XYZ file of C-alpha atoms in Angstrom:
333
model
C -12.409 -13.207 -6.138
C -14.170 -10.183 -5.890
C -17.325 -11.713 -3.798
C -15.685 -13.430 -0.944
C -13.133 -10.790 -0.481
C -15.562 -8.717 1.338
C -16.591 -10.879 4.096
C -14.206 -9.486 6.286
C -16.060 -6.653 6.280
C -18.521 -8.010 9.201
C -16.067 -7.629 11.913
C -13.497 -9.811 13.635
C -10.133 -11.112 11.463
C -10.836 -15.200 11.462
C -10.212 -16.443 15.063
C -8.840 -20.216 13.935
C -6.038 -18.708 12.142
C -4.778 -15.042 14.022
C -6.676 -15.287 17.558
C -8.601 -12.927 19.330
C -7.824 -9.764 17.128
C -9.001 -6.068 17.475
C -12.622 -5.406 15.270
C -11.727 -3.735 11.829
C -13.581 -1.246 13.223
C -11.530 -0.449 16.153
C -8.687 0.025 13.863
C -10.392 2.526 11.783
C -11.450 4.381 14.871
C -7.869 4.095 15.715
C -6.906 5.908 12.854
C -9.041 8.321 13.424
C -8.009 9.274 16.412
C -4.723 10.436 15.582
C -5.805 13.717 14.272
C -8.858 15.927 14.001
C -11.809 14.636 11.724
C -11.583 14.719 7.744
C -15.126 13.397 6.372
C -14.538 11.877 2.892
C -11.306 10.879 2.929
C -9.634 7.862 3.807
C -8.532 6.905 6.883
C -5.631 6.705 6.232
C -3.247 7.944 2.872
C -6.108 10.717 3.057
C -3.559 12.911 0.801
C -3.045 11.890 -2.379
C -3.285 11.565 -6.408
C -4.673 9.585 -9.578
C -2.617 8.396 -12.052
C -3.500 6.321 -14.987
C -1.264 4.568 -17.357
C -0.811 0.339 -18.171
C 1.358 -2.618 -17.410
C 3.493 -3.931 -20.317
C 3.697 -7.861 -19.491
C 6.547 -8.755 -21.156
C 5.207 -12.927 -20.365
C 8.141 -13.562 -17.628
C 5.847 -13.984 -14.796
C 4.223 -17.001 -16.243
C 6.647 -19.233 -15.369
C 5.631 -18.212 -11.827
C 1.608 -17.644 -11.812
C -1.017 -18.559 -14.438
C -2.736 -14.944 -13.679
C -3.588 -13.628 -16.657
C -1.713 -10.330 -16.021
C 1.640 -12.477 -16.371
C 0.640 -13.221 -19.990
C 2.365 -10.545 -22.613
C -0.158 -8.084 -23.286
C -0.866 -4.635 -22.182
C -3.420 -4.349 -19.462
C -4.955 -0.857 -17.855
C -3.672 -0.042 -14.677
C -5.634 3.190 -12.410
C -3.311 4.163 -9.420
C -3.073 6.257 -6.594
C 0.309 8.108 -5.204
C -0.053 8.563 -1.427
C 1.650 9.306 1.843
C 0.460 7.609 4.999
C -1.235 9.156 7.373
C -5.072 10.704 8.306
C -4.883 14.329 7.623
C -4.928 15.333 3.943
C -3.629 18.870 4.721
C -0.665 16.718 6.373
C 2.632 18.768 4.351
C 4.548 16.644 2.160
C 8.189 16.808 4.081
C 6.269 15.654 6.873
C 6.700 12.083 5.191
C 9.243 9.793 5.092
C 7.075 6.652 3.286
C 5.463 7.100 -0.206
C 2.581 4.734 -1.308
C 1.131 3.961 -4.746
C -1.905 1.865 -5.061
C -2.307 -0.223 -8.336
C -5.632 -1.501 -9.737
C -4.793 -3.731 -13.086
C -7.637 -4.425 -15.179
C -7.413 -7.958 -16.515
C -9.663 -10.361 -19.298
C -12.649 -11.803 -17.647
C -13.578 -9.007 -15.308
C -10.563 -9.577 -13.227
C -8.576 -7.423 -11.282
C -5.386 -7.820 -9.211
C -5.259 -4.693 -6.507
C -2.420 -3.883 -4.593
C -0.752 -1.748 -2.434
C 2.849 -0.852 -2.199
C 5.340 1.119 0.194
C 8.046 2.899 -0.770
C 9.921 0.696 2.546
C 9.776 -3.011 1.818
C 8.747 -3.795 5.396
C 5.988 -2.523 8.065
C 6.889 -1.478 11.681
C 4.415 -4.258 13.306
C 3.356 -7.525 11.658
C 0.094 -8.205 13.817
C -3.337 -6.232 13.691
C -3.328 -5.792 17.566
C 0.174 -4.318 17.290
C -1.435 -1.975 14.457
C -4.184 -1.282 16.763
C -1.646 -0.545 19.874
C 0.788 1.730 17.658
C -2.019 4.120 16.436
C -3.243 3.969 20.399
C 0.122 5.110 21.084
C -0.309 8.227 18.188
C -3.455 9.522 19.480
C -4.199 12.957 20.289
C -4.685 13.941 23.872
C -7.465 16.654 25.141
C -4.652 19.397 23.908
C -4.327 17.979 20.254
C -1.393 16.626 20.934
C 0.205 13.254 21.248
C 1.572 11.690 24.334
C 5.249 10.729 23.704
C 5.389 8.541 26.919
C 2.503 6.333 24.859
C 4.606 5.661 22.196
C 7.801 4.805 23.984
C 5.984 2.565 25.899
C 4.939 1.004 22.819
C 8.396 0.889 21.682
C 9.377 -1.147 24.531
C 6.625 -3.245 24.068
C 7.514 -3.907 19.966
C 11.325 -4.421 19.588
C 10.597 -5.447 16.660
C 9.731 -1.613 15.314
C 13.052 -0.728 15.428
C 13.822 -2.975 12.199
C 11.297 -0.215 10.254
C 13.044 2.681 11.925
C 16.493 1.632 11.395
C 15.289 1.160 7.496
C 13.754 4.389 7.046
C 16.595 6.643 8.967
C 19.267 4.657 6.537
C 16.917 5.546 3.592
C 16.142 8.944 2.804
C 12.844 9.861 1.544
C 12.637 10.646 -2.458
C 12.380 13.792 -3.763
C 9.382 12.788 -5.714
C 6.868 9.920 -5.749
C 8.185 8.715 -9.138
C 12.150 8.198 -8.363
C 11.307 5.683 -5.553
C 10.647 2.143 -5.847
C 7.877 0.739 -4.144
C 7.266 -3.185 -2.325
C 4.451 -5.145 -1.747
C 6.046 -6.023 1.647
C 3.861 -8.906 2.248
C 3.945 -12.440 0.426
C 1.776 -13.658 -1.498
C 1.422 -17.303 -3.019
C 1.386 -17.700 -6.971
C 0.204 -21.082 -8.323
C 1.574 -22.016 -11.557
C 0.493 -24.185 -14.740
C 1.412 -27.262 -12.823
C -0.321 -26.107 -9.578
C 3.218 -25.479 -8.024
C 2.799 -22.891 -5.151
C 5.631 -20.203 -4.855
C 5.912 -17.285 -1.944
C 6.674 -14.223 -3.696
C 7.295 -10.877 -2.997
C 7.258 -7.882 -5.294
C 8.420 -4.454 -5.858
C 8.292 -1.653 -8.913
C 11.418 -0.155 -9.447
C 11.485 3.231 -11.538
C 13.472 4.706 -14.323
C 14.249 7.402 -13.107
C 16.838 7.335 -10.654
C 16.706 7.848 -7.115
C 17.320 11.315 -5.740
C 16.957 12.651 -1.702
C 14.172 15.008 -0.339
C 16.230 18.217 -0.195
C 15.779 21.653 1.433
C 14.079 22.847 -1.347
C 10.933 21.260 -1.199
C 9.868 22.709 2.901
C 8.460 25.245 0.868
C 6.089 23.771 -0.869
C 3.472 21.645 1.371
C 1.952 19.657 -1.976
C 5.469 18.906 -3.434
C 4.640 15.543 -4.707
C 1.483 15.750 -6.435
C 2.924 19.112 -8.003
C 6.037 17.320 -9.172
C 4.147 14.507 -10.678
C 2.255 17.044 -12.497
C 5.003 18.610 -13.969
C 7.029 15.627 -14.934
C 4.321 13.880 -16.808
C 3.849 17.316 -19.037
C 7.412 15.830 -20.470
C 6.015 12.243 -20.955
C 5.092 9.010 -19.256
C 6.990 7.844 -16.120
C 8.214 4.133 -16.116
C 9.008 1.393 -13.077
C 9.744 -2.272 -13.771
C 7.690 -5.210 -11.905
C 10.253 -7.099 -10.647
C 8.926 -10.521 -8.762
C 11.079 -12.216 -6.074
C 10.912 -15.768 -5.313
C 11.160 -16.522 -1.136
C 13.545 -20.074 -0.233
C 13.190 -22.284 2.147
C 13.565 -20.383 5.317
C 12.562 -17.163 4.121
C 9.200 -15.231 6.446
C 6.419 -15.675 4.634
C 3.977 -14.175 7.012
C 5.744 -11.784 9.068
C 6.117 -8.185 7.415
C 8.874 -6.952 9.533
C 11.549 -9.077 8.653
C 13.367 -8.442 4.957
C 14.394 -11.686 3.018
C 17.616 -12.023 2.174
C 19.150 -9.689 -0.701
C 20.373 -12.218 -2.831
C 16.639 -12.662 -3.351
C 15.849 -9.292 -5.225
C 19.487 -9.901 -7.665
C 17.695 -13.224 -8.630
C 14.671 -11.334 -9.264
C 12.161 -11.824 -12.236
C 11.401 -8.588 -14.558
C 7.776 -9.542 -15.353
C 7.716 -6.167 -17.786
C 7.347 -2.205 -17.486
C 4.251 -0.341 -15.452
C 3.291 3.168 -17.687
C 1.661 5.721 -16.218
C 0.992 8.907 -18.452
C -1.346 10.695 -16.706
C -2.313 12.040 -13.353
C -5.963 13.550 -12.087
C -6.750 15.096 -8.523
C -8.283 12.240 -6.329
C -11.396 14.538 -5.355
C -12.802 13.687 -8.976
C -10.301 11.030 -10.490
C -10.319 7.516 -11.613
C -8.856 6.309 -8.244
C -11.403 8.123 -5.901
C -13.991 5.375 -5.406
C -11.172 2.063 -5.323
C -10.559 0.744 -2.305
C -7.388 -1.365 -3.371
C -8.230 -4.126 -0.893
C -5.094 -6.240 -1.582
C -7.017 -9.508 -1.207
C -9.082 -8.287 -4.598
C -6.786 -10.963 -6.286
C -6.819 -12.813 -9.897
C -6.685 -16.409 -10.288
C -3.196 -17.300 -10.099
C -2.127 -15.159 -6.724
C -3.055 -16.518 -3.639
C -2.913 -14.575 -0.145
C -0.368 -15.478 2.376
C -0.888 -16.426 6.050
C 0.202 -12.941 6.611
C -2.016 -11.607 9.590
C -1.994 -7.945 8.138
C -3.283 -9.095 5.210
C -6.482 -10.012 6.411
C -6.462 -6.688 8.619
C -5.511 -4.450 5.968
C -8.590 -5.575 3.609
C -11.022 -5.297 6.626
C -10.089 -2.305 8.005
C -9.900 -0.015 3.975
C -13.216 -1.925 3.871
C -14.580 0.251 6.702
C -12.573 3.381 5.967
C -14.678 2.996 2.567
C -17.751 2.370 4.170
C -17.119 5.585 6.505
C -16.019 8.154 3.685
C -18.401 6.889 0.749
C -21.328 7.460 3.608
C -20.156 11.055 3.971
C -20.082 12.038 0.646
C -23.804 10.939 -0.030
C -24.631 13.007 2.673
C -22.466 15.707 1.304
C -24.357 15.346 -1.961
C -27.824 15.096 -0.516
C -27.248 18.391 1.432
C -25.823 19.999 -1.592
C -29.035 19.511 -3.689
């Protein structure tokens, strides 16, 4: 999987299936454009953190997937705790999404890469909506945004307000490791039989749930210094918990929830460990791009549009910052 994932790297997203589309690069530039320049990080989730730890399969998801990281074992996992955004100085309370980006390391040189939000749907499901909301956030001549751009693209994307209504009736987490985090798009896993299932996921931690308070506008780095300190006491814990779409449920549109009956009936394919944390200027996690098309056998991509976008567009942002930091190095010595 790891060959042909790459070949959206050339440009366009595949006309016969999403249409004309915006160029990866675009996007990127996009991105870019919604705050001053930061060579050598990434384009977006620019602030974050390494973690390391493993996934506990307890053999559940087998029934579901013949990937090999369904079979009960313990496989290595390397991660990355994020907020979006484009500016790594960006404060913490300035947030109201947490990420965390999983690499698992499976037999046979395979991986399975994925990245998770701690909202189980996105505000736009198409990449030239993605294109037109970060438009919308760009900074003017004063270094400021334009809010007449982004209520016009508000009026343009009803659909937006499904993320917004989510996130205003969901408090952000105090910390990146009380909040549970989705894969908001479906995937397809195959089974033994060569059944195909839509599936969602989601990671779900032991440690309960608690709101940002007041207490953390003082400190700008408030999540990566929490995870510090909470891993001195021992590892941190989430369950993998798969959830199987019906007959009627989207399959390839990430703003619309399925049904909630479909997370009670959900499958608890075992426990993700992570024990240790490292800054992402040196860490495990600083050179993964966790394309989420980097996929083992067993999980399929869905027709989701943004999937395709999302794995073109971090394959540019790592293009971009990998560039800079060889030039960084060269002038150095």
């Amino acid at each position: 999987m790891l060959g042909g994932v790459f070949a959206y790297v050339a440009g366009w997203f595949p006309r016969a299936t999403y249409g004309a589309q915006p160029r990866a690069q675009w996007i990127v530039d996009a991105f870019e454009a919604t705050t001053r320049p930061h060579p050598g990080f990434r384009r977006n989730h620019a602030k974050g953190i390494c973690v390391t730890g493993h996934f506990d399969s307890n053999g559940n998801g087998a029934a579901l997937s013949t990937a090999s990281v369904f079979e009960a074992g313990t496989y290595p996992v390397i991660g990355r705790f994020s907020a979006p955004g484009s500016n790594p100085s960006q404060a913490d309370a300035e947030s109201s999404v947490r990420s965390f980006a999983l690499l698992f390391s499976l037999p046979g040189d395979e991986q399975w890469r994925t990245g998770m939000n701690s909202a189980p749907i996105f505000a736009v499901g198409t990449p030239q909506a993605v294109f037109e909301q970060l438009s919308a956030r760009a900074l003017d001549a004063t270094g400021h945004q334009n809010p007449a751009h982004m209520a016009a693209f508000l009026r343009k994307h009803p659909e937006a307000q499904a993320f917004d209504a989510w996130v205003a009736a969901h408090p952000p987490s105090s910390a990146f490791f009380n909040a549970a985090y989705f894969s908001v798009d479906a995937f397809r896993f195959v089974d033994h039989e060569r059944r195909a299932q839509y599936v969602r996921w989601r990671v779900v931690p032991e440690t309960p749930y608690q709101q940002l308070g007041e207490d953390a506008e003082g400190d700008p780095d408030f999540l990566a210094h929490g995870l510090v300190k909470r891993l001195e006491q021992g590892p941190l814990r989430w369950r993998l918990m798969i959830s199987v779409a019906k007959p009627g449920d989207p399959v390839d549109d990430a703003t619309r929830q399925w049904p909630a009956q479909r997370d009670r009936d959900s499958i608890d394919a075992g426990t993700l460990v992570i024990d240790r944390a490292q800054s992402q200027i040196d860490g495990p996690c600083r050179d993964i791009n966790f394309d989420p098309l980097i996929l083992p056998q067993g999980i399929e991509a869905s027709n989701d549009p943004l999937l395709a976008a999302r794995s073109s567009a971090y394959a540019v942002s790592f293009a971009r910052r990998t560039k800079e930091e060889a030039r960084f190095s060269a002038a150095r010595n």
